[in-house]
Amino acid sequence: MLQSTLQAYYDWLAEEPIEHNIIIDKYGNVWHTEGDKTSVNPSNKIDLDGAIDIHNHANYPHSFSKRDLNSIFNNKNTNFLLVDKDYIYKIRAIKRPSIDFNSYYNQGLEEAIKNGFDYKEQEHNAMLKMQKEGLVYYERKPRNGTIK
């Protein structure tokens, strides 16, 4: 049942022209926040311990932003999911990096340039680097696939 609910959210969010955040807390309560074309600011009063936090990137497709990472690393017991028109992403923090997030994004940009530069790959490459270092669990799958 949870998987079909998540898939319905993915399908809806991927087509939205603005950003949304949906939180399903550990008790099954659902919280929704509507943003604008470039961001969404969910309430910091919701307990994310054991929650599923889903949001979309409506303006352009890309993985988790530096701003997203702050929330991710402040809530290690939360599954963060992201959807855009092309992909579904999943991340969970393992341990906070000892260096600034910018270092990972710079490395991600270098890798994207080396591979022909696709702007949405910068953030994806940064997440892969952090996963390789044991800082996060990270997945990116095409929307026509499934992610658990």
mmCIF file of the C-alpha atoms, coordinates in Angstrom:
data_MODEL
# 
_entry.id   MODEL 
# 
loop_
_atom_site.group_PDB 
_atom_site.id 
_atom_site.type_symbol 
_atom_site.label_atom_id 
_atom_site.label_alt_id 
_atom_site.label_comp_id 
_atom_site.label_asym_id 
_atom_site.label_entity_id 
_atom_site.label_seq_id 
_atom_site.pdbx_PDB_ins_code 
_atom_site.Cartn_x 
_atom_site.Cartn_y 
_atom_site.Cartn_z 
_atom_site.occupancy 
_atom_site.B_iso_or_equiv 
_atom_site.pdbx_formal_charge 
_atom_site.auth_seq_id 
_atom_site.auth_comp_id 
_atom_site.auth_asym_id 
_atom_site.auth_atom_id 
_atom_site.pdbx_PDB_model_num 
ATOM 1   C CA . MET A 1 1   ? 0.000  0.000  0.000   1.00 0.00 ? 1   MET A CA 1 
ATOM 2   C CA . LEU A 1 2   ? 2.790  2.442  0.862   1.00 0.00 ? 2   LEU A CA 1 
ATOM 3   C CA . GLN A 1 3   ? 4.491  1.814  -2.498  1.00 0.00 ? 3   GLN A CA 1 
ATOM 4   C CA . SER A 1 4   ? 1.311  2.577  -4.454  1.00 0.00 ? 4   SER A CA 1 
ATOM 5   C CA . THR A 1 5   ? 0.768  5.738  -2.378  1.00 0.00 ? 5   THR A CA 1 
ATOM 6   C CA . LEU A 1 6   ? 4.337  6.875  -3.066  1.00 0.00 ? 6   LEU A CA 1 
ATOM 7   C CA . GLN A 1 7   ? 3.928  6.142  -6.780  1.00 0.00 ? 7   GLN A CA 1 
ATOM 8   C CA . ALA A 1 8   ? 0.770  8.281  -6.871  1.00 0.00 ? 8   ALA A CA 1 
ATOM 9   C CA . TYR A 1 9   ? 2.690  11.154 -5.237  1.00 0.00 ? 9   TYR A CA 1 
ATOM 10  C CA . TYR A 1 10  ? 5.575  10.725 -7.707  1.00 0.00 ? 10  TYR A CA 1 
ATOM 11  C CA . ASP A 1 11  ? 3.220  10.834 -10.676 1.00 0.00 ? 11  ASP A CA 1 
ATOM 12  C CA . TRP A 1 12  ? 1.461  13.934 -9.393  1.00 0.00 ? 12  TRP A CA 1 
ATOM 13  C CA . LEU A 1 13  ? 4.573  15.820 -8.268  1.00 0.00 ? 13  LEU A CA 1 
ATOM 14  C CA . ALA A 1 14  ? 6.529  15.199 -11.465 1.00 0.00 ? 14  ALA A CA 1 
ATOM 15  C CA . GLU A 1 15  ? 3.970  17.176 -13.464 1.00 0.00 ? 15  GLU A CA 1 
ATOM 16  C CA . GLU A 1 16  ? 3.481  20.073 -11.044 1.00 0.00 ? 16  GLU A CA 1 
ATOM 17  C CA . PRO A 1 17  ? 4.635  23.556 -12.176 1.00 0.00 ? 17  PRO A CA 1 
ATOM 18  C CA . ILE A 1 18  ? 5.531  24.509 -8.585  1.00 0.00 ? 18  ILE A CA 1 
ATOM 19  C CA . GLU A 1 19  ? 7.380  22.754 -5.781  1.00 0.00 ? 19  GLU A CA 1 
ATOM 20  C CA . HIS A 1 20  ? 5.552  20.775 -3.118  1.00 0.00 ? 20  HIS A CA 1 
ATOM 21  C CA . ASN A 1 21  ? 6.660  18.930 -0.006  1.00 0.00 ? 21  ASN A CA 1 
ATOM 22  C CA . ILE A 1 22  ? 4.794  15.958 1.423   1.00 0.00 ? 22  ILE A CA 1 
ATOM 23  C CA . ILE A 1 23  ? 5.756  14.413 4.735   1.00 0.00 ? 23  ILE A CA 1 
ATOM 24  C CA . ILE A 1 24  ? 4.373  11.111 5.944   1.00 0.00 ? 24  ILE A CA 1 
ATOM 25  C CA . ASP A 1 25  ? 5.276  10.872 9.619   1.00 0.00 ? 25  ASP A CA 1 
ATOM 26  C CA . LYS A 1 26  ? 5.932  7.638  11.495  1.00 0.00 ? 26  LYS A CA 1 
ATOM 27  C CA . TYR A 1 27  ? 2.281  7.566  12.602  1.00 0.00 ? 27  TYR A CA 1 
ATOM 28  C CA . GLY A 1 28  ? 0.958  7.802  9.026   1.00 0.00 ? 28  GLY A CA 1 
ATOM 29  C CA . ASN A 1 29  ? -0.089 11.463 9.224   1.00 0.00 ? 29  ASN A CA 1 
ATOM 30  C CA . VAL A 1 30  ? 0.382  13.326 5.941   1.00 0.00 ? 30  VAL A CA 1 
ATOM 31  C CA . TRP A 1 31  ? 1.549  16.939 5.806   1.00 0.00 ? 31  TRP A CA 1 
ATOM 32  C CA . HIS A 1 32  ? 1.570  19.004 2.594   1.00 0.00 ? 32  HIS A CA 1 
ATOM 33  C CA . THR A 1 33  ? 3.297  22.331 1.894   1.00 0.00 ? 33  THR A CA 1 
ATOM 34  C CA . GLU A 1 34  ? 2.992  24.219 -1.368  1.00 0.00 ? 34  GLU A CA 1 
ATOM 35  C CA . GLY A 1 35  ? 5.914  26.344 -2.568  1.00 0.00 ? 35  GLY A CA 1 
ATOM 36  C CA . ASP A 1 36  ? 6.703  28.270 -5.726  1.00 0.00 ? 36  ASP A CA 1 
ATOM 37  C CA . LYS A 1 37  ? 8.594  27.515 -8.953  1.00 0.00 ? 37  LYS A CA 1 
ATOM 38  C CA . THR A 1 38  ? 11.993 27.278 -7.249  1.00 0.00 ? 38  THR A CA 1 
ATOM 39  C CA . SER A 1 39  ? 11.513 26.236 -3.628  1.00 0.00 ? 39  SER A CA 1 
ATOM 40  C CA . VAL A 1 40  ? 9.272  24.912 -0.897  1.00 0.00 ? 40  VAL A CA 1 
ATOM 41  C CA . ASN A 1 41  ? 9.675  25.486 2.841   1.00 0.00 ? 41  ASN A CA 1 
ATOM 42  C CA . PRO A 1 42  ? 7.973  22.817 4.932   1.00 0.00 ? 42  PRO A CA 1 
ATOM 43  C CA . SER A 1 43  ? 7.189  23.498 8.563   1.00 0.00 ? 43  SER A CA 1 
ATOM 44  C CA . ASN A 1 44  ? 10.054 22.864 10.949  1.00 0.00 ? 44  ASN A CA 1 
ATOM 45  C CA . LYS A 1 45  ? 7.461  21.909 13.570  1.00 0.00 ? 45  LYS A CA 1 
ATOM 46  C CA . ILE A 1 46  ? 6.855  18.463 12.024  1.00 0.00 ? 46  ILE A CA 1 
ATOM 47  C CA . ASP A 1 47  ? 8.760  15.631 13.690  1.00 0.00 ? 47  ASP A CA 1 
ATOM 48  C CA . LEU A 1 48  ? 10.772 14.007 10.890  1.00 0.00 ? 48  LEU A CA 1 
ATOM 49  C CA . ASP A 1 49  ? 12.062 11.142 13.031  1.00 0.00 ? 49  ASP A CA 1 
ATOM 50  C CA . GLY A 1 50  ? 11.112 8.008  11.102  1.00 0.00 ? 50  GLY A CA 1 
ATOM 51  C CA . ALA A 1 51  ? 9.270  10.011 8.448   1.00 0.00 ? 51  ALA A CA 1 
ATOM 52  C CA . ILE A 1 52  ? 9.251  9.945  4.674   1.00 0.00 ? 52  ILE A CA 1 
ATOM 53  C CA . ASP A 1 53  ? 9.869  13.395 3.187   1.00 0.00 ? 53  ASP A CA 1 
ATOM 54  C CA . ILE A 1 54  ? 8.997  13.804 -0.511  1.00 0.00 ? 54  ILE A CA 1 
ATOM 55  C CA . HIS A 1 55  ? 9.412  16.900 -2.628  1.00 0.00 ? 55  HIS A CA 1 
ATOM 56  C CA . ASN A 1 56  ? 9.705  17.807 -6.273  1.00 0.00 ? 56  ASN A CA 1 
ATOM 57  C CA . HIS A 1 57  ? 11.951 20.045 -8.316  1.00 0.00 ? 57  HIS A CA 1 
ATOM 58  C CA . ALA A 1 58  ? 9.490  21.691 -10.672 1.00 0.00 ? 58  ALA A CA 1 
ATOM 59  C CA . ASN A 1 59  ? 11.632 24.283 -12.414 1.00 0.00 ? 59  ASN A CA 1 
ATOM 60  C CA . TYR A 1 60  ? 14.375 22.021 -13.706 1.00 0.00 ? 60  TYR A CA 1 
ATOM 61  C CA . PRO A 1 61  ? 15.419 18.428 -13.120 1.00 0.00 ? 61  PRO A CA 1 
ATOM 62  C CA . HIS A 1 62  ? 18.248 17.782 -10.708 1.00 0.00 ? 62  HIS A CA 1 
ATOM 63  C CA . SER A 1 63  ? 19.171 15.820 -7.628  1.00 0.00 ? 63  SER A CA 1 
ATOM 64  C CA . PHE A 1 64  ? 19.299 17.105 -4.047  1.00 0.00 ? 64  PHE A CA 1 
ATOM 65  C CA . SER A 1 65  ? 20.462 20.690 -3.546  1.00 0.00 ? 65  SER A CA 1 
ATOM 66  C CA . LYS A 1 66  ? 22.838 22.006 -0.899  1.00 0.00 ? 66  LYS A CA 1 
ATOM 67  C CA . ARG A 1 67  ? 19.811 23.381 0.924   1.00 0.00 ? 67  ARG A CA 1 
ATOM 68  C CA . ASP A 1 68  ? 18.197 19.927 0.818   1.00 0.00 ? 68  ASP A CA 1 
ATOM 69  C CA . LEU A 1 69  ? 21.369 18.416 2.295   1.00 0.00 ? 69  LEU A CA 1 
ATOM 70  C CA . ASN A 1 70  ? 21.151 20.584 5.409   1.00 0.00 ? 70  ASN A CA 1 
ATOM 71  C CA . SER A 1 71  ? 17.762 19.095 6.200   1.00 0.00 ? 71  SER A CA 1 
ATOM 72  C CA . ILE A 1 72  ? 18.906 15.591 5.236   1.00 0.00 ? 72  ILE A CA 1 
ATOM 73  C CA . PHE A 1 73  ? 21.909 15.630 7.574   1.00 0.00 ? 73  PHE A CA 1 
ATOM 74  C CA . ASN A 1 74  ? 19.886 17.192 10.398  1.00 0.00 ? 74  ASN A CA 1 
ATOM 75  C CA . ASN A 1 75  ? 17.371 14.314 10.154  1.00 0.00 ? 75  ASN A CA 1 
ATOM 76  C CA . LYS A 1 76  ? 19.340 11.083 9.815   1.00 0.00 ? 76  LYS A CA 1 
ATOM 77  C CA . ASN A 1 77  ? 16.366 8.860  10.631  1.00 0.00 ? 77  ASN A CA 1 
ATOM 78  C CA . THR A 1 78  ? 14.325 10.180 7.687   1.00 0.00 ? 78  THR A CA 1 
ATOM 79  C CA . ASN A 1 79  ? 14.006 8.889  4.139   1.00 0.00 ? 79  ASN A CA 1 
ATOM 80  C CA . PHE A 1 80  ? 14.138 11.796 1.728   1.00 0.00 ? 80  PHE A CA 1 
ATOM 81  C CA . LEU A 1 81  ? 12.623 11.286 -1.711  1.00 0.00 ? 81  LEU A CA 1 
ATOM 82  C CA . LEU A 1 82  ? 12.711 13.666 -4.623  1.00 0.00 ? 82  LEU A CA 1 
ATOM 83  C CA . VAL A 1 83  ? 10.967 13.528 -7.982  1.00 0.00 ? 83  VAL A CA 1 
ATOM 84  C CA . ASP A 1 84  ? 11.389 15.485 -11.183 1.00 0.00 ? 84  ASP A CA 1 
ATOM 85  C CA . LYS A 1 85  ? 10.180 14.844 -14.729 1.00 0.00 ? 85  LYS A CA 1 
ATOM 86  C CA . ASP A 1 86  ? 12.962 12.321 -15.392 1.00 0.00 ? 86  ASP A CA 1 
ATOM 87  C CA . TYR A 1 87  ? 13.965 10.636 -12.137 1.00 0.00 ? 87  TYR A CA 1 
ATOM 88  C CA . ILE A 1 88  ? 13.047 9.564  -8.634  1.00 0.00 ? 88  ILE A CA 1 
ATOM 89  C CA . TYR A 1 89  ? 15.810 10.071 -6.073  1.00 0.00 ? 89  TYR A CA 1 
ATOM 90  C CA . LYS A 1 90  ? 16.211 8.634  -2.590  1.00 0.00 ? 90  LYS A CA 1 
ATOM 91  C CA . ILE A 1 91  ? 18.728 9.646  0.056   1.00 0.00 ? 91  ILE A CA 1 
ATOM 92  C CA . ARG A 1 92  ? 19.332 8.916  3.709   1.00 0.00 ? 92  ARG A CA 1 
ATOM 93  C CA . ALA A 1 93  ? 22.142 10.435 5.762   1.00 0.00 ? 93  ALA A CA 1 
ATOM 94  C CA . ILE A 1 94  ? 24.689 8.152  7.379   1.00 0.00 ? 94  ILE A CA 1 
ATOM 95  C CA . LYS A 1 95  ? 27.168 10.690 8.752   1.00 0.00 ? 95  LYS A CA 1 
ATOM 96  C CA . ARG A 1 96  ? 27.798 14.382 8.228   1.00 0.00 ? 96  ARG A CA 1 
ATOM 97  C CA . PRO A 1 97  ? 30.733 15.249 5.963   1.00 0.00 ? 97  PRO A CA 1 
ATOM 98  C CA . SER A 1 98  ? 33.792 16.829 7.552   1.00 0.00 ? 98  SER A CA 1 
ATOM 99  C CA . ILE A 1 99  ? 34.118 19.214 4.585   1.00 0.00 ? 99  ILE A CA 1 
ATOM 100 C CA . ASP A 1 100 ? 31.711 21.770 3.188   1.00 0.00 ? 100 ASP A CA 1 
ATOM 101 C CA . PHE A 1 101 ? 28.964 20.605 0.805   1.00 0.00 ? 101 PHE A CA 1 
ATOM 102 C CA . ASN A 1 102 ? 30.391 22.993 -1.823  1.00 0.00 ? 102 ASN A CA 1 
ATOM 103 C CA . SER A 1 103 ? 33.428 20.732 -2.213  1.00 0.00 ? 103 SER A CA 1 
ATOM 104 C CA . TYR A 1 104 ? 31.185 17.866 -3.307  1.00 0.00 ? 104 TYR A CA 1 
ATOM 105 C CA . TYR A 1 105 ? 29.233 20.080 -5.701  1.00 0.00 ? 105 TYR A CA 1 
ATOM 106 C CA . ASN A 1 106 ? 32.481 21.406 -7.213  1.00 0.00 ? 106 ASN A CA 1 
ATOM 107 C CA . GLN A 1 107 ? 33.689 17.833 -7.723  1.00 0.00 ? 107 GLN A CA 1 
ATOM 108 C CA . GLY A 1 108 ? 30.295 16.974 -9.220  1.00 0.00 ? 108 GLY A CA 1 
ATOM 109 C CA . LEU A 1 109 ? 30.608 19.882 -11.653 1.00 0.00 ? 109 LEU A CA 1 
ATOM 110 C CA . GLU A 1 110 ? 34.116 18.802 -12.674 1.00 0.00 ? 110 GLU A CA 1 
ATOM 111 C CA . GLU A 1 111 ? 32.810 15.298 -13.367 1.00 0.00 ? 111 GLU A CA 1 
ATOM 112 C CA . ALA A 1 112 ? 29.836 16.667 -15.351 1.00 0.00 ? 112 ALA A CA 1 
ATOM 113 C CA . ILE A 1 113 ? 32.153 18.822 -17.499 1.00 0.00 ? 113 ILE A CA 1 
ATOM 114 C CA . LYS A 1 114 ? 34.485 15.886 -18.072 1.00 0.00 ? 114 LYS A CA 1 
ATOM 115 C CA . ASN A 1 115 ? 31.523 13.816 -19.299 1.00 0.00 ? 115 ASN A CA 1 
ATOM 116 C CA . GLY A 1 116 ? 30.136 16.392 -21.725 1.00 0.00 ? 116 GLY A CA 1 
ATOM 117 C CA . PHE A 1 117 ? 28.326 18.649 -19.212 1.00 0.00 ? 117 PHE A CA 1 
ATOM 118 C CA . ASP A 1 118 ? 24.749 17.950 -18.401 1.00 0.00 ? 118 ASP A CA 1 
ATOM 119 C CA . TYR A 1 119 ? 23.863 20.502 -15.691 1.00 0.00 ? 119 TYR A CA 1 
ATOM 120 C CA . LYS A 1 120 ? 21.590 18.141 -13.782 1.00 0.00 ? 120 LYS A CA 1 
ATOM 121 C CA . GLU A 1 121 ? 24.473 15.705 -13.385 1.00 0.00 ? 121 GLU A CA 1 
ATOM 122 C CA . GLN A 1 122 ? 26.433 18.062 -11.084 1.00 0.00 ? 122 GLN A CA 1 
ATOM 123 C CA . GLU A 1 123 ? 24.262 17.319 -8.079  1.00 0.00 ? 123 GLU A CA 1 
ATOM 124 C CA . HIS A 1 124 ? 23.893 13.641 -8.973  1.00 0.00 ? 124 HIS A CA 1 
ATOM 125 C CA . ASN A 1 125 ? 27.692 13.323 -9.175  1.00 0.00 ? 125 ASN A CA 1 
ATOM 126 C CA . ALA A 1 126 ? 28.026 15.069 -5.801  1.00 0.00 ? 126 ALA A CA 1 
ATOM 127 C CA . MET A 1 127 ? 25.606 12.571 -4.216  1.00 0.00 ? 127 MET A CA 1 
ATOM 128 C CA . LEU A 1 128 ? 27.528 9.650  -5.762  1.00 0.00 ? 128 LEU A CA 1 
ATOM 129 C CA . LYS A 1 129 ? 30.775 11.019 -4.315  1.00 0.00 ? 129 LYS A CA 1 
ATOM 130 C CA . MET A 1 130 ? 29.205 11.330 -0.854  1.00 0.00 ? 130 MET A CA 1 
ATOM 131 C CA . GLN A 1 131 ? 27.830 7.791  -1.149  1.00 0.00 ? 131 GLN A CA 1 
ATOM 132 C CA . LYS A 1 132 ? 31.263 6.470  -2.129  1.00 0.00 ? 132 LYS A CA 1 
ATOM 133 C CA . GLU A 1 133 ? 32.655 8.065  1.036   1.00 0.00 ? 133 GLU A CA 1 
ATOM 134 C CA . GLY A 1 134 ? 29.986 6.372  3.187   1.00 0.00 ? 134 GLY A CA 1 
ATOM 135 C CA . LEU A 1 135 ? 28.167 9.592  4.046   1.00 0.00 ? 135 LEU A CA 1 
ATOM 136 C CA . VAL A 1 136 ? 24.792 8.794  2.477   1.00 0.00 ? 136 VAL A CA 1 
ATOM 137 C CA . TYR A 1 137 ? 22.730 6.028  0.984   1.00 0.00 ? 137 TYR A CA 1 
ATOM 138 C CA . TYR A 1 138 ? 21.662 7.366  -2.429  1.00 0.00 ? 138 TYR A CA 1 
ATOM 139 C CA . GLU A 1 139 ? 19.654 6.093  -5.395  1.00 0.00 ? 139 GLU A CA 1 
ATOM 140 C CA . ARG A 1 140 ? 18.485 7.626  -8.658  1.00 0.00 ? 140 ARG A CA 1 
ATOM 141 C CA . LYS A 1 141 ? 16.120 5.706  -10.900 1.00 0.00 ? 141 LYS A CA 1 
ATOM 142 C CA . PRO A 1 142 ? 14.213 6.652  -14.031 1.00 0.00 ? 142 PRO A CA 1 
ATOM 143 C CA . ARG A 1 143 ? 10.585 7.536  -13.326 1.00 0.00 ? 143 ARG A CA 1 
ATOM 144 C CA . ASN A 1 144 ? 9.415  4.583  -15.355 1.00 0.00 ? 144 ASN A CA 1 
ATOM 145 C CA . GLY A 1 145 ? 11.167 2.331  -12.831 1.00 0.00 ? 145 GLY A CA 1 
ATOM 146 C CA . THR A 1 146 ? 10.332 1.895  -9.176  1.00 0.00 ? 146 THR A CA 1 
ATOM 147 C CA . ILE A 1 147 ? 12.179 2.906  -6.074  1.00 0.00 ? 147 ILE A CA 1 
ATOM 148 C CA . LYS A 1 148 ? 11.512 1.582  -2.596  1.00 0.00 ? 148 LYS A CA 1 
# 
